Amino acid sequence: MKEIILIKNGEIVLKGLNRSSFEDVMIKNLRRSLKQFGSTEIKKAQSTIYIMPGEDFDLDRALERVKKVFGIAGFSRALECEKSIESIVTEGVPYLADVLSEVRTFKVEAKRADKRFPMKSPEIAAEMGGKLLEEYPHLKVDVKNPQLVVNVEIRDFGAYVHAGQIQGAGGMPTGTGGKAAILISGGIDSPVAAYMMAKRGIELTAIHFASPPYTSLRAEMKVKELLSKVAEFCGPIKMGIVPFTEIQEQISQNCPEEYFTLIMRRYMMKIANRLAEQNGCHALITGESVGQVASQTIHALAVTDAVCEMPVFRPCIGMDKEEIVSVSRKIDTFDISVQPYEDCCTVFTPKHPKTRPTISAVEEAETPLDHDKLIDEAIKNTRFEWIK
Amino acid sequence: MIHYLDNSATTPLCNEAIDRMTECMRGEFGNPSSLHLLGVKAEIRLQKCREEIANRLYCDKGEIYFTSCGSESNNTAIFGAVKAKRRDGKRIVTTAIEHPSVMRCMDELEKDGFEIIRLMPDQSGNIPVDEIKKAITTDTILVSMMAVNNETGVLLPIEEIKRAVRLSGSTALVHIDAVQGFGKIEINPQKIGADLLSVSAHKIHGPKGIAALYVKKGVRILPLIHGGGQEKGLRSGTESTLLAEGFAAAVTALPPTRVASEKAAALNQLLRDRLSQLGSVWINSPENAIPYILNFSVEGIRSETMLHHLENMEIFVSSGSACAKGEKSHVLKAMGLTDSLIDSAIRVSISRFTTEEDILALVGGIEDGINKLVRSKR
């Protein structure tokens, strides 16, 4: 018995002449994510991608992995047979024993892409359905509302029998949307923002600000753990760790307290902007959501944006905390995010932060600082590593 | 050179434990339950270890049961006692400053309909004796209390429990969590009147992965782990001769408590004196705390910040307890400390290997932190 994975592309099918280049990226991503499970051959035909396992391939674990590859609308685990009705029926009927034991009603849908096959689709369906009823007497046919749809597909390379489609991760293949840098703190929102943009095909670089001894190595380990969860979807992420202690101390010693967080955010943006540029990124991503905290009012966001040259994407901007939490649970980052370690945003929090700042007032407030020197120093000492 | 001042979290292995475990690892590997010679040899070793531990607890070796950790000893004692005595009543008395491995058991029992009385400490952190007497009633089935609190070092009035139980006329069992006290203060279950008592190896320079539960002869509790019937049926699972050797070696190597605690008291006094000279340091441990633990707050500097600052100087302390990993201390909260003191609390815990040099390095580190670190505004 030979099983394969049949992959149906998502939004890519809407692309015009460049569709094939999108598909090629997706195949490359699939190859990278499935390599660990053994040898495979991956090919495409008629907007379907075929994953054909080698002898040593771990199909069960690979299927779980395919669920996390962006650009896939749905996929099926299918039995491959010869293109003859005898082969389809004799191999297909026992193949379906497990899934059919869990249902009472079914129907068969047949698709004949290869028109050289001698039987028409309804004839194939009738033949298969008849044999299934004979073999599994507990079943009834229900064409309107079946519990299970058995699919028979006659395609270029062979005939396939499967029990329906499994939902994929959706979105666009990673890498087709360009490159952007996510500012990640360790909270609930930033990993969600990273995931949402990665889902649109964006390749991620991550930037994390560390302020030892105000923040711990554990906070940094937590961020790496979060990124590796996102990397399961979008592949390895390059992470830059920016030493931020000096800047935070300077701010808290020289600037008015109510502006601490705003000035800090502006520094983060300026540094992120430069690092992003150096790493070939064309946009920044943050996990901000309007009104969540004092630095996330419209006025405050305008003040932080004023120092950025690149566009800043904030996919969580209109989401409630509840909604963000539900995505974080889905991508398995929630339990990591809620570990209680100090992060760079919680240590120097002012008692009464400005919620309606103006750009001129903030610029005034930060004049005592030697911006260029502080930023150059932080960028020079940034360490990079790859998170898988 | 590192200055390890977090001995209430865990301790390094003493040489005696390393030597005996190494010897054991290279020696026989038998299962103490096997009938053949290798099994017998392992059983003899195990019984000898049990005896060494029993000696230090002034009890019979038949009263010592091996478990995998202090938490398991506490769980076994509490659930085992409740299972055995659930027909006698529904009331359990404990305190609000117990270790999580006792508190969480109580939370579970509360969900099952048991009435849990959690005694609150006074402002100094002590549990008032009168409250114990009031709390224990005829239908009380279990009293569970720690001997020494792991965060402040406060001594709990455990000797008063048995008398209060007798006065109330109840048949309640008394469980003492002596994990922090063992090796530091004299622990004699019979004298205390404990029916059940937990101790653990890794707090006294033994290995992690083994602990013991004392069960007084004649007291019946029911097991949590069922299987091959090891440890007289109370704790099934093949015993680790290796870890038992390490545990026994560490126990045997313990110096007499009085000698050790005089040395600890001198170090504690030195630390208190030097800290009080720094200003902006508040001592949270009460006067009657054991000398091995000192809890204090450095005003305006968060625990984690100070901890990481010290760690850069190779000085290791704790913010609250290691088991809570950064959550707000329930013990300091129960004592009624302000949030800002709780947020800046540091726990220093010393062992018999701590030196004056370690204490002076710590004081230097704290002073440096006070001068260098930016104070938070709360």
CSV table of C-alpha atoms in Angstrom, one decimal, chain A residues 21 31 33 35 49 104 118 146 158 179 194 203 215 229 277 283 303 347 367:
chain,number,residue,atom,x,y,z
A,21,SER,CA,6.7,31.2,-8.7
A,31,ARG,CA,10.9,20.5,1.5
A,33,SER,CA,9.9,21.5,6.9
A,35,LYS,CA,13.3,17.0,5.6
A,49,ILE,CA,1.3,19.5,-4.9
A,104,ARG,CA,-23.1,5.5,9.6
A,118,PRO,CA,-12.8,4.7,-19.6
A,146,PRO,CA,-23.3,12.4,4.7
A,158,GLY,CA,-2.3,7.8,-10.8
A,179,LYS,CA,10.9,40.6,4.8
A,194,ALA,CA,4.5,37.9,14.3
A,203,GLU,CA,9.7,36.4,6.3
A,215,THR,CA,15.6,41.7,33.0
A,229,LYS,CA,6.8,28.3,18.2
A,277,GLU,CA,17.4,48.0,7.2
A,283,ALA,CA,8.8,47.1,7.4
A,303,VAL,CA,4.7,59.9,18.7
A,347,VAL,CA,10.8,47.8,35.0
A,367,THR,CA,16.9,66.5,24.6
